[in-house]
Coordinates of C-alpha atoms and ligand atoms in Angstrom, one line a residue:
X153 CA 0.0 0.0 0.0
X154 CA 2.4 2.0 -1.2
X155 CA 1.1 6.1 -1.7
X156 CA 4.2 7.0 -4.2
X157 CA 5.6 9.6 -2.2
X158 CA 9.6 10.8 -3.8
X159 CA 10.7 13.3 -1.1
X160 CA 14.5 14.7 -2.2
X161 CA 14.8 18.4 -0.2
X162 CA 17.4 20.3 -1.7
X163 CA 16.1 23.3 0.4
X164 CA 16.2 22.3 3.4
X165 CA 19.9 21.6 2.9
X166 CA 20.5 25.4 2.9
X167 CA 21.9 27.0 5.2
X168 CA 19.8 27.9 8.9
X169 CA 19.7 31.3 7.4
X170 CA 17.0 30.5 5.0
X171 CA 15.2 28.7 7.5
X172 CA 14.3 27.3 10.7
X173 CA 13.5 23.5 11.4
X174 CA 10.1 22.8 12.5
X175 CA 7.6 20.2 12.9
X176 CA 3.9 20.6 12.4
X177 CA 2.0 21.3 15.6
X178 CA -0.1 18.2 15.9
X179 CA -3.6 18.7 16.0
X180 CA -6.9 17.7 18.1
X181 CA -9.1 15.6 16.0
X182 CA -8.3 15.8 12.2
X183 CA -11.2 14.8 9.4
X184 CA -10.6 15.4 5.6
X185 CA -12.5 17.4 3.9
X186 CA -11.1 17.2 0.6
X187 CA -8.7 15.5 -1.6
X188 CA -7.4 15.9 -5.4
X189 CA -7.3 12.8 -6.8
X190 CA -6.5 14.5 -10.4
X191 CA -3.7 16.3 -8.6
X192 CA -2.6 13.4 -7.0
X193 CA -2.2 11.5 -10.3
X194 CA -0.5 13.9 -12.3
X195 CA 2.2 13.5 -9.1
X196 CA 2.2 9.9 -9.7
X197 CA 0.9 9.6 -5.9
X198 CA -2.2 7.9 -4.8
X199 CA -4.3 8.1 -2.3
X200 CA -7.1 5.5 -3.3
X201 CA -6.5 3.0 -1.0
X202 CA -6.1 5.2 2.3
X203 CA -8.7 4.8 4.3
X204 CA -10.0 8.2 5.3
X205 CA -8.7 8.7 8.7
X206 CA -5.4 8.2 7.7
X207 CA -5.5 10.6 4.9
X208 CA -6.6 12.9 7.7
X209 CA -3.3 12.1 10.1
X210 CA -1.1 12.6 7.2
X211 CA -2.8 16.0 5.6
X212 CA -2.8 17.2 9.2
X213 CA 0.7 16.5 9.8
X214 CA -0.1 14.0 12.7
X215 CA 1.8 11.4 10.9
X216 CA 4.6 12.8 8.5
X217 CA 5.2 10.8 4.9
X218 CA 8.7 8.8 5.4
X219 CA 11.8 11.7 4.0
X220 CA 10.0 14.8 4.6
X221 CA 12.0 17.3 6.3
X222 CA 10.0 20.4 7.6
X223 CA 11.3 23.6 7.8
X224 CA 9.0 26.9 8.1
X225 CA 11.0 29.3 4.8
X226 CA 12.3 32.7 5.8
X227 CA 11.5 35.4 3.6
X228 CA 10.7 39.1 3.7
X229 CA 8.1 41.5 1.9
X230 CA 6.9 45.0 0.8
X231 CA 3.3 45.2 2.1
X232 CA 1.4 47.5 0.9
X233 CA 4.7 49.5 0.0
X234 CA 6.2 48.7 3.7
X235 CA 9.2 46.5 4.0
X236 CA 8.9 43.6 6.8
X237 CA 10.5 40.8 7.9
X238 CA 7.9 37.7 7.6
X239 CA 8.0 34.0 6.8
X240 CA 6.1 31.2 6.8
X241 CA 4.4 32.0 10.3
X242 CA 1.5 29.7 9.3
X243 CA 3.0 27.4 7.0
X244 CA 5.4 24.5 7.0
X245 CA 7.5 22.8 3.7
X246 CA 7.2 19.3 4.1
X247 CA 10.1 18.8 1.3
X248 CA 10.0 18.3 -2.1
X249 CA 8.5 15.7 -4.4
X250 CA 10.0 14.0 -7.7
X251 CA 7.5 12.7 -10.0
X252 CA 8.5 10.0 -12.3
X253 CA 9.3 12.7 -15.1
X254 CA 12.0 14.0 -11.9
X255 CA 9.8 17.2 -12.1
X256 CA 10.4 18.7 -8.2
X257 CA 7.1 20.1 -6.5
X258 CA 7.2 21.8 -3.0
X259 CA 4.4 19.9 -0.7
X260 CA 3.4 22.4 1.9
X261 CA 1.0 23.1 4.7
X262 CA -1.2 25.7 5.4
X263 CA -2.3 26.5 8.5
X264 CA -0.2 24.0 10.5
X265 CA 1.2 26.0 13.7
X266 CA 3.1 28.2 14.7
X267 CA 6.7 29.1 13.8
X268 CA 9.4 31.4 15.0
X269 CA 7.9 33.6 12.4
X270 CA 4.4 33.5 13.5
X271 CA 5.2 36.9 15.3
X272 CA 1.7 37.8 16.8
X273 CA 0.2 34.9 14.6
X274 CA -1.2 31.8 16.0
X275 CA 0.0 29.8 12.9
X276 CA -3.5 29.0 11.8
X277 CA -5.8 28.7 9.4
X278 CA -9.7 28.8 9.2
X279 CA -11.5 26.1 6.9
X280 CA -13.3 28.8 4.8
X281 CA -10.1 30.3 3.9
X282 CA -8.5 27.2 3.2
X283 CA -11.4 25.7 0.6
X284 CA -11.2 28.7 -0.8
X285 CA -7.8 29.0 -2.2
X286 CA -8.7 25.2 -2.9
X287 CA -11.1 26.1 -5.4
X288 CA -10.2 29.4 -6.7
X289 CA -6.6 27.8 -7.5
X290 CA -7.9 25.0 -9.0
X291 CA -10.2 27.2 -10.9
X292 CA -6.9 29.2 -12.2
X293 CA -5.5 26.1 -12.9
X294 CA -8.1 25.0 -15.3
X295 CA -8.2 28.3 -16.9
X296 CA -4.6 27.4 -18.1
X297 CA -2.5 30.2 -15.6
X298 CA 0.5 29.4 -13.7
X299 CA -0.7 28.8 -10.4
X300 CA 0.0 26.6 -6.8
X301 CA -2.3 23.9 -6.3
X302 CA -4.3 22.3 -3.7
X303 CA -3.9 19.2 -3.1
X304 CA -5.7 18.4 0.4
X305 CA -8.1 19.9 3.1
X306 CA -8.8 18.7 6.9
X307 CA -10.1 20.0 9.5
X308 CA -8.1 20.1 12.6
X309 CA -10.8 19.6 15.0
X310 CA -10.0 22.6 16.9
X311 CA -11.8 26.1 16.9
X312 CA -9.3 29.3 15.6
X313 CA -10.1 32.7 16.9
X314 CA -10.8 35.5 14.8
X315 CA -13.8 37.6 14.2
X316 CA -15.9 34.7 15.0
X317 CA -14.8 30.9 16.5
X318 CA -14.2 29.4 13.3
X319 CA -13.5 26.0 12.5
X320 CA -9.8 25.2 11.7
X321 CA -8.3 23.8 9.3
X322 CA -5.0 22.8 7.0
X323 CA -4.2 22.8 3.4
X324 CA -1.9 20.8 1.4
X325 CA -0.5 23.4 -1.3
X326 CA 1.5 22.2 -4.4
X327 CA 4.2 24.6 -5.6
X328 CA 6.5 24.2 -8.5
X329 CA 9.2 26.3 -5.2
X330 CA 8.2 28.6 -2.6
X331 CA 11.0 31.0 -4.2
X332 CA 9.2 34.6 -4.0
X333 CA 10.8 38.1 -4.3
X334 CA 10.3 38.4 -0.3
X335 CA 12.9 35.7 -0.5
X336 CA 15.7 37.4 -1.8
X337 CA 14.5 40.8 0.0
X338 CA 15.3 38.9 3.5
X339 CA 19.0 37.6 2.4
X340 CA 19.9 40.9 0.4
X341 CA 18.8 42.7 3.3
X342 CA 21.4 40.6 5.4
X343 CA 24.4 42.1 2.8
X344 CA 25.5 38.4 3.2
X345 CA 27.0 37.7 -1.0
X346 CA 27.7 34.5 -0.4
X347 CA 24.3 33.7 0.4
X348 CA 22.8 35.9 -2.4
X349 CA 24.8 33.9 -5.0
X350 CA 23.5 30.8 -3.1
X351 CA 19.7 31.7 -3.5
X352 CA 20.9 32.6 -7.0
X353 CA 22.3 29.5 -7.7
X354 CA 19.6 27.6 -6.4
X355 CA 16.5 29.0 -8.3
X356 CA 18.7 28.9 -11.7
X357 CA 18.7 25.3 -10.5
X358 CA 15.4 25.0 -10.0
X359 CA 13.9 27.0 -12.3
X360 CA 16.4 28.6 -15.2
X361 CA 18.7 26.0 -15.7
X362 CA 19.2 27.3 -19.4
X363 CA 21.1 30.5 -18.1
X364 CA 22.8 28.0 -15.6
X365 CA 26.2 28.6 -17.3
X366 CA 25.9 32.2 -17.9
X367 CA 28.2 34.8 -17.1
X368 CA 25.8 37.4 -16.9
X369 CA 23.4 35.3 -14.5
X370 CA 21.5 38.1 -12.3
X371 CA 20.6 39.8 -15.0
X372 CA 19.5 36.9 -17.2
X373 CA 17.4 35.8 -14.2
X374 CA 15.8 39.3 -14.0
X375 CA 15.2 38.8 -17.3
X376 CA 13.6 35.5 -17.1
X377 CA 11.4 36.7 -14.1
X378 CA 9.9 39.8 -16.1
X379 CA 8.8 37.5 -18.8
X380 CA 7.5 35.4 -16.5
X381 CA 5.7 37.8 -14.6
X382 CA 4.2 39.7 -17.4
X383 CA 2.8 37.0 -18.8
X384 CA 1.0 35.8 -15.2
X385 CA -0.3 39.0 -15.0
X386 CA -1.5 39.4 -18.8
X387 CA -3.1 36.2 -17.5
X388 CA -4.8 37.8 -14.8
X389 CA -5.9 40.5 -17.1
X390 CA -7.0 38.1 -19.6
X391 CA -9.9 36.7 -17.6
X392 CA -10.9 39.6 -15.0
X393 CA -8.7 38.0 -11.9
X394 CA -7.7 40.3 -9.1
X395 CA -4.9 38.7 -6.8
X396 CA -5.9 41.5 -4.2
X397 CA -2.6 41.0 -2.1
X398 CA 0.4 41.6 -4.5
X399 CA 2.8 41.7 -1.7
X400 CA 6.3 41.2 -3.1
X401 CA 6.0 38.0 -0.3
X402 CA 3.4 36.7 -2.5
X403 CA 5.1 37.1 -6.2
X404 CA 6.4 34.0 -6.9
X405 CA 10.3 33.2 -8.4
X406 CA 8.3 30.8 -10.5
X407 CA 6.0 32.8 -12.1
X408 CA 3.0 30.8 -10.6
X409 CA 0.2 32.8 -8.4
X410 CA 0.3 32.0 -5.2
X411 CA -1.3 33.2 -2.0
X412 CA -4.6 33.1 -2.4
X413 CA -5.9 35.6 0.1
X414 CA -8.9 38.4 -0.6
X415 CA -8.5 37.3 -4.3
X416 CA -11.5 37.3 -6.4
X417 CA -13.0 37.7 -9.6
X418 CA -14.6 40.9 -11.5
X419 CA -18.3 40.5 -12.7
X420 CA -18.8 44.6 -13.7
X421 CA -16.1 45.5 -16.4
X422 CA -14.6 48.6 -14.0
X423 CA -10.5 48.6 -14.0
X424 CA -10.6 50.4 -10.6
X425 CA -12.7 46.8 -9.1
X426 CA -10.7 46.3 -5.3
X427 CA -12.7 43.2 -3.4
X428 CA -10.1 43.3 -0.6
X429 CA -11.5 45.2 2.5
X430 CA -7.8 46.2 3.6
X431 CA -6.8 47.6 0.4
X432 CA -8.3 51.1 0.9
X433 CA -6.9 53.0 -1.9
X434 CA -6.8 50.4 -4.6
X435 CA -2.9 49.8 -4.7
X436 CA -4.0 46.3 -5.8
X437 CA -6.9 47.1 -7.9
X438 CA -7.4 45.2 -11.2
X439 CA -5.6 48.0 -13.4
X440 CA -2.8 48.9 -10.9
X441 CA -1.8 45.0 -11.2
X442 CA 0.4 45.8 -14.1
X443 CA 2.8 48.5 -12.7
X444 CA 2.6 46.3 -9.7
X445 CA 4.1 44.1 -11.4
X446 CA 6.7 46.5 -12.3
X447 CA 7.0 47.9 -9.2
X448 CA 7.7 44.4 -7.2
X449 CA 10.3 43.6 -9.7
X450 CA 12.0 46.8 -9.2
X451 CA 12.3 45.7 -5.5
X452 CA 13.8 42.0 -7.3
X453 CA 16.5 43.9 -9.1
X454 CA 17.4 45.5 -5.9
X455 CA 18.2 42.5 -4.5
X456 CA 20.4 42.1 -7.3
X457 CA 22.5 44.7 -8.2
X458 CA 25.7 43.6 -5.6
X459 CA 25.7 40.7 -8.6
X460 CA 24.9 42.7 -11.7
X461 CA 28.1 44.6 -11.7
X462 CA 30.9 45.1 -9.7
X463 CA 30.1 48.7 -9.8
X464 CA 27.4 49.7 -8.4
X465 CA 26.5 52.7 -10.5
X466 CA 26.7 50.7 -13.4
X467 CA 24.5 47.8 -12.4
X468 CA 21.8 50.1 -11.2
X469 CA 21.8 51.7 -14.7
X470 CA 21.7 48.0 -16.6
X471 CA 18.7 47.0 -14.2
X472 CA 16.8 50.3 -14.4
X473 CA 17.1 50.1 -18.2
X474 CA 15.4 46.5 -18.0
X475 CA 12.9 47.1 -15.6
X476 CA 11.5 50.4 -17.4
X477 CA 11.3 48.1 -20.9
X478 CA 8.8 46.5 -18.7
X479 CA 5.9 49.2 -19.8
X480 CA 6.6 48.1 -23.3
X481 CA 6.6 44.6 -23.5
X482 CA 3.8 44.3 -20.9
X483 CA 1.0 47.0 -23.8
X484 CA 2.3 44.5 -26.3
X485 CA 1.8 41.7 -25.0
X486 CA -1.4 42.9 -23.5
X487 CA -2.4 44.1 -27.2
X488 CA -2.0 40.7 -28.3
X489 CA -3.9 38.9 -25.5
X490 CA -6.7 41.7 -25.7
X491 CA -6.1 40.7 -30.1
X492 CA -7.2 37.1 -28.9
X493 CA -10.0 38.1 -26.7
X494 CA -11.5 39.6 -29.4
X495 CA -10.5 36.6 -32.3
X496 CA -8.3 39.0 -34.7
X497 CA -5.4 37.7 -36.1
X498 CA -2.2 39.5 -37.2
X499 CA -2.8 43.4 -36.6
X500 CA -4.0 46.7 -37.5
X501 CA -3.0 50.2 -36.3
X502 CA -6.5 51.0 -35.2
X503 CA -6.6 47.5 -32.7
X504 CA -5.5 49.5 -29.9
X505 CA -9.0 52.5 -30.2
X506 CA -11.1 49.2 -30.9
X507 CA -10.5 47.3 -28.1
X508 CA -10.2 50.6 -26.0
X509 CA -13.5 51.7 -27.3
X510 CA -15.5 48.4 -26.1
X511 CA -13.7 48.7 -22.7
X512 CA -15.1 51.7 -21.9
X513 CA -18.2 50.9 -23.8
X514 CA -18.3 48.1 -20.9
X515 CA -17.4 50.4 -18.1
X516 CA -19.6 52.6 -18.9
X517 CA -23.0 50.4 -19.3
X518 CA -21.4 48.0 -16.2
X519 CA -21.3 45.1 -19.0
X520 CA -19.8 41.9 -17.4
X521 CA -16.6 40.8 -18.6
X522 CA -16.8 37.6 -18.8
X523 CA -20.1 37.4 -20.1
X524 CA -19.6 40.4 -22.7
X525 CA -16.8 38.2 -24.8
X526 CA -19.4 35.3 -24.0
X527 CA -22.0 37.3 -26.3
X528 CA -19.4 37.9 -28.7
X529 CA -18.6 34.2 -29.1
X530 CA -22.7 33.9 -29.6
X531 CA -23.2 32.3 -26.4
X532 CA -26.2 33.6 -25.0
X533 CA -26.2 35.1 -21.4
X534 CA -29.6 36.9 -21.9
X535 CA -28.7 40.3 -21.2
X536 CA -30.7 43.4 -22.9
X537 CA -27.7 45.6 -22.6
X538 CA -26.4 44.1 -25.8
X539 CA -29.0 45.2 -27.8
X540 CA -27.5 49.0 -26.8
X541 CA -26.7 50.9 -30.1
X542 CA -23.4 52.1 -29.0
X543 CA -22.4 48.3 -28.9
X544 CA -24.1 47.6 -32.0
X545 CA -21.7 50.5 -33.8
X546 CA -18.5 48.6 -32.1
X547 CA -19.7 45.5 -33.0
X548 CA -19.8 46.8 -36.9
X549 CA -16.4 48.4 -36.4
X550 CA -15.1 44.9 -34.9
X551 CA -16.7 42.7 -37.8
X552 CA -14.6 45.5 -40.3
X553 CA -11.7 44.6 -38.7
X554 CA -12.1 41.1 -38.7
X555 CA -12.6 40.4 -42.3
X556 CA -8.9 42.1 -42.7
X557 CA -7.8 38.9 -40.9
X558 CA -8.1 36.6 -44.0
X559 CA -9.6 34.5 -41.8
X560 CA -12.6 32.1 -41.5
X561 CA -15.9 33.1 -38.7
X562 CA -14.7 29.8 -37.2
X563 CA -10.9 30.3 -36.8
X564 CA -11.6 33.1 -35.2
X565 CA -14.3 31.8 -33.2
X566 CA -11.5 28.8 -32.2
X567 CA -9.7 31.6 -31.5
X568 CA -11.7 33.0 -28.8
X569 CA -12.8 30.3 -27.6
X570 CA -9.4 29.3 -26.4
X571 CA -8.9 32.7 -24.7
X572 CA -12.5 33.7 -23.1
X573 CA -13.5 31.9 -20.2
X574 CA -17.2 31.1 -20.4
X575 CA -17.0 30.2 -16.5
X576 CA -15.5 31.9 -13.7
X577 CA -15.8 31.5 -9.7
X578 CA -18.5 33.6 -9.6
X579 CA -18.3 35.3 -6.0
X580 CA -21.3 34.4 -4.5
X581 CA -21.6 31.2 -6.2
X582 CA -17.9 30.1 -4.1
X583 CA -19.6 32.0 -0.8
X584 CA -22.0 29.5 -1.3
X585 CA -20.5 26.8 -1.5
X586 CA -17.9 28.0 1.6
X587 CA -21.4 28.4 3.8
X588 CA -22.7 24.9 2.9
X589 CA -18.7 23.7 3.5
X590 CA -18.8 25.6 7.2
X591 CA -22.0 22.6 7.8
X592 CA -20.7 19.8 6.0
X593 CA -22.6 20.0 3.1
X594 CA -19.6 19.2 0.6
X595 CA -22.3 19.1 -2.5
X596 CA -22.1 22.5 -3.8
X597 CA -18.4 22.4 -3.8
X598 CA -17.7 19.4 -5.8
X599 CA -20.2 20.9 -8.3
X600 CA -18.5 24.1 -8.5
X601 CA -15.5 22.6 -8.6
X602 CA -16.3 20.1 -11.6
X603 CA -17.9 23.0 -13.6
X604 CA -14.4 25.3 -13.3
X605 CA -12.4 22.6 -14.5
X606 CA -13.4 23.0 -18.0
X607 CA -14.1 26.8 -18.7
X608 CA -13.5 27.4 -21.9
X609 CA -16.4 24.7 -22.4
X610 CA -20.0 25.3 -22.9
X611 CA -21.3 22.6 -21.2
X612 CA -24.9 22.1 -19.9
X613 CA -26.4 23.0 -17.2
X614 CA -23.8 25.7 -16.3
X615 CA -26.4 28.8 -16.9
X616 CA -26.6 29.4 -13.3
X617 CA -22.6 29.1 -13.2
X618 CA -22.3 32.1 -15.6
X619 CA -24.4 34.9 -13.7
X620 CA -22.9 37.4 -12.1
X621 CA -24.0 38.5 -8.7
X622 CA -27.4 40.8 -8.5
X623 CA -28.5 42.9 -5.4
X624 CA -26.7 42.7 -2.1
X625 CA -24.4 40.3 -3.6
X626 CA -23.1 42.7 -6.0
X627 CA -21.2 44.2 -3.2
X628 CA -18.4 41.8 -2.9
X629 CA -15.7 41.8 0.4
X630 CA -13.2 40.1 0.8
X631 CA -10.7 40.0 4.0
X632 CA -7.7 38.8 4.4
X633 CA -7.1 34.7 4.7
X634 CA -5.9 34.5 8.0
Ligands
AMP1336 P1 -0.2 36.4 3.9 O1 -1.1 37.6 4.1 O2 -0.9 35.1 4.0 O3 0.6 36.5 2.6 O4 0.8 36.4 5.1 C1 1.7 37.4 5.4 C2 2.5 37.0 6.5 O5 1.8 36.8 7.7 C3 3.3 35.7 6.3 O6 4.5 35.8 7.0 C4 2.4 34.7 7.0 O7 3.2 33.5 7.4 C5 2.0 35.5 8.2 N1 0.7 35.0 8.8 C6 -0.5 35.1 8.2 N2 -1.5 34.5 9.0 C7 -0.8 34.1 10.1 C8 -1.3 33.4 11.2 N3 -2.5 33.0 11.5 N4 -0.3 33.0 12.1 C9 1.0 33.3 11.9 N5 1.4 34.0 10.9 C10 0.5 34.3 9.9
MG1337 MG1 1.9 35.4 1.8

């Protein structure tokens, strides 16, 4: 009865300075809620014949997988624009996996005590939070974007304190590394270059072995990163997603999203949308996630400079050079995704006033994003507000444009069909599901769940999956997952 597990932890052979070794706080009375069998395959584990409270002891850290090695990761962060010492204060890396291909995954728990970065913390984690990054990364999974995944949810049995007593609870997240810019903010800010090169050398490891030989290696990896990140965050843009805490703690070495804390999804086309309840002047609103973007790598190429060049002048010129290119390659590569949206091959000098002009049209008539490209692919949402003129005179201006694409209705149909979600998390539809969750009531979540694993396709029954929120609903919070 073998479950597969491969645990070979390169990380946790780093020096104490990157982190401190920990053990899961066991905990009272653990039940699963959840597991990911699909995950759990593509790992080349299985769970199947692990009887359920078992799979409990192990996803609550009672009873540790034979060659984990748990350390809680140091790292820093800008939040909100403030520098702090963190680190996982909540979390713990069990090690990492090898799948059969070798491909290494961090296995890490949410939620599972505290650590000696837990500062006023009490290292836990509440079960709404917890299904919730379960299902909304899943959901950005399926939508093809670079995320974390979840592979496993229990309940701890115990009660955490926060607003309310809430039930807690632990989840099992799936990272391709827990690398994030936070990471090399805490050892830069230690002036320690022997142990920047190390972190260096470790994530072109894990991550860029193809500049592995390079003599220009910091700035190849800053390179690397921007693409990386510019592309996530075209990916956010691309189906109305709004991270909510783009902490330079929560950006990702990898390029994956991770943290998945007030996050949520936009109905209403507005670029100035904020769900988070702490973020009171829209630093993180869904049109500032771009020169966030830019701005948290800036911090990245900080960390950097001691190995750019030898002079310091110098290297702060070479990385301010690349990190202002950002602004261009991002409205490029936005153009193009915005191109696909929208089904129009090649390009025109006008593309950038078209796709303007129904942006606004949608702000201004609070169209729904998702469902507005919906009506464009001809799937019906039943809204009257297409049958507005204004939209009428851009969808004649958008036809023109397509027949310069020498291309067939269909292709460009494909074409949008690969790129326009036709299902989202709808807000209230994951609220509830969280509320039935909070009983025990695990229906609505496995529905939700198998309808956002195939988004871009128009399956049946999924009519009620596609509405955005109406009345009191429309008013969407969201607090922070602690
Ligand atoms: P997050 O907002 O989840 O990105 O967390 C920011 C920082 O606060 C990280 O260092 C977390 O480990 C820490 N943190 C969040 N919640 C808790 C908690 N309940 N106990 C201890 N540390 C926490
Ligand atoms: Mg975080």
């Amino acid at each position: 009865m073998t479950i597969g597990w491969h645990f070979d932890n390169t990380y946790s052979k780093l020096s104490n300075k990157f982190k401190e070794e920990i053990k899961p706080t066991p905990v009272h009375d653990p039940e699963l809620v959840i597991i990911n069998n699909e995950l759990a395959k593509s790992l080349n584990l299985d769970f199947s014949k692990i009887d359920k409270k078992k799979l409990a002891e192990i996803f609550s850290g009672n009873s540790l997988p034979e060659g984990t090695n748990t350390i809680a990761q140091a790292y820093a962060g800008h939040q909100f624009g403030h520098f702090t010492m963190l680190g996982d204060g909540r979390a713990i890396l069990l090690g990492e996996h090898l799948t059969n291909k070798n491909n290494r995954y961090d296995i890490q728990f949410k939620g599972s005590g505290r650590t000696s970065f837990s500062r006023s913390g009490d290292g836990r984690a509440a079960l709404g939070p917890m299904l919730r990054e379960y299902i909304i990364s899943e959901a950005i999974h399926s939508l093809n974007i670079p995320t974390t995944r979840s592979l496993a949810v229990v309940k701890t049995g115990e009660k955490v304190v926060r607003e309310n007593l809430l039930q807690g609870a632990i989840l099992t997240r799936v990272a391709s590394s827990h690398l994030r810019v936070g990471t090399f903010q805490y050892i830069a800010a230690t002036q320690n270059l022997d142990e920047l090169n190390t972190l260096v050398d470790y994530t072109i490891n894990r991550h860029y072995p193809e500049i592995r030989s390079s003599k220009t290696k910091a700035i190849d990896l800053l390179n690397l990163v921007m693409e990386k990140q510019c592309q996530l965050v075209i990916n956010w843009m691309r189906v109305g997603f709004i991270h909510g805490v783009m902490n330079t703690d929560n950006m990702a070495i990898s390029g994956e999203t991770i943290d998945y804390g007030p996050c949520a999804f936009m109905d209403e086309y507005n670029p100035k949308t904020v769900f988070s309840s702490i973020d009171k002047f829209g630093r993180y609103a869904f049109s500032n996630q771009p020169p966030i973007t830019k701005w948290n790598l800036a911090r990245f190429a900080e960390c950097l400079i001691p190995l750019i060049d030898k002079n310091e002048d110098s290297a702060i010129k070479t990385a301010s050079e690349l990190i202002d290119n950002f602004q261009n390659i991002f409205e490029e590569k936005w153009l193009n995704m915005m191109r696909d949206k929208l089904g129009l091959f090649g390009n025109d000098k006008n593309d950038k006033i078209l796709i303007k002009n129904l942006l606004n049209w949608m702000k201004n008539n609070k169209a729904d994003y998702t469902n507005t490209f919906c009506h464009l692919m001809g799937i019906e949402t039943n809204n009257e507000i297409y049958k507005d003129d204004n939209f009428k005179n851009w969808i004649d201006e958008w036809e023109k444009r397509s027949k310069l694409n020498n291309s067939s209705k269909e292709e460009q149909i494909n074409l949008m069909k690969k790129t326009n979600p036709i299902v989202i998390p709808r807000n209230h539809k994951v609220e509830e599901a969280l509320t039935d969750a909070d009983k025990g009531s695990l229906k609505k979540i496995n529905e939700l769940l198998k309808v956002l694993c195939n988004p871009y396709f128009d399956q049946e029954n999924i009519r009620e999956f596609q509405q955005p929120a109406q009345g009191i609903n429309k008013k969407y919070q969201t607090f922070c997952g602690t």
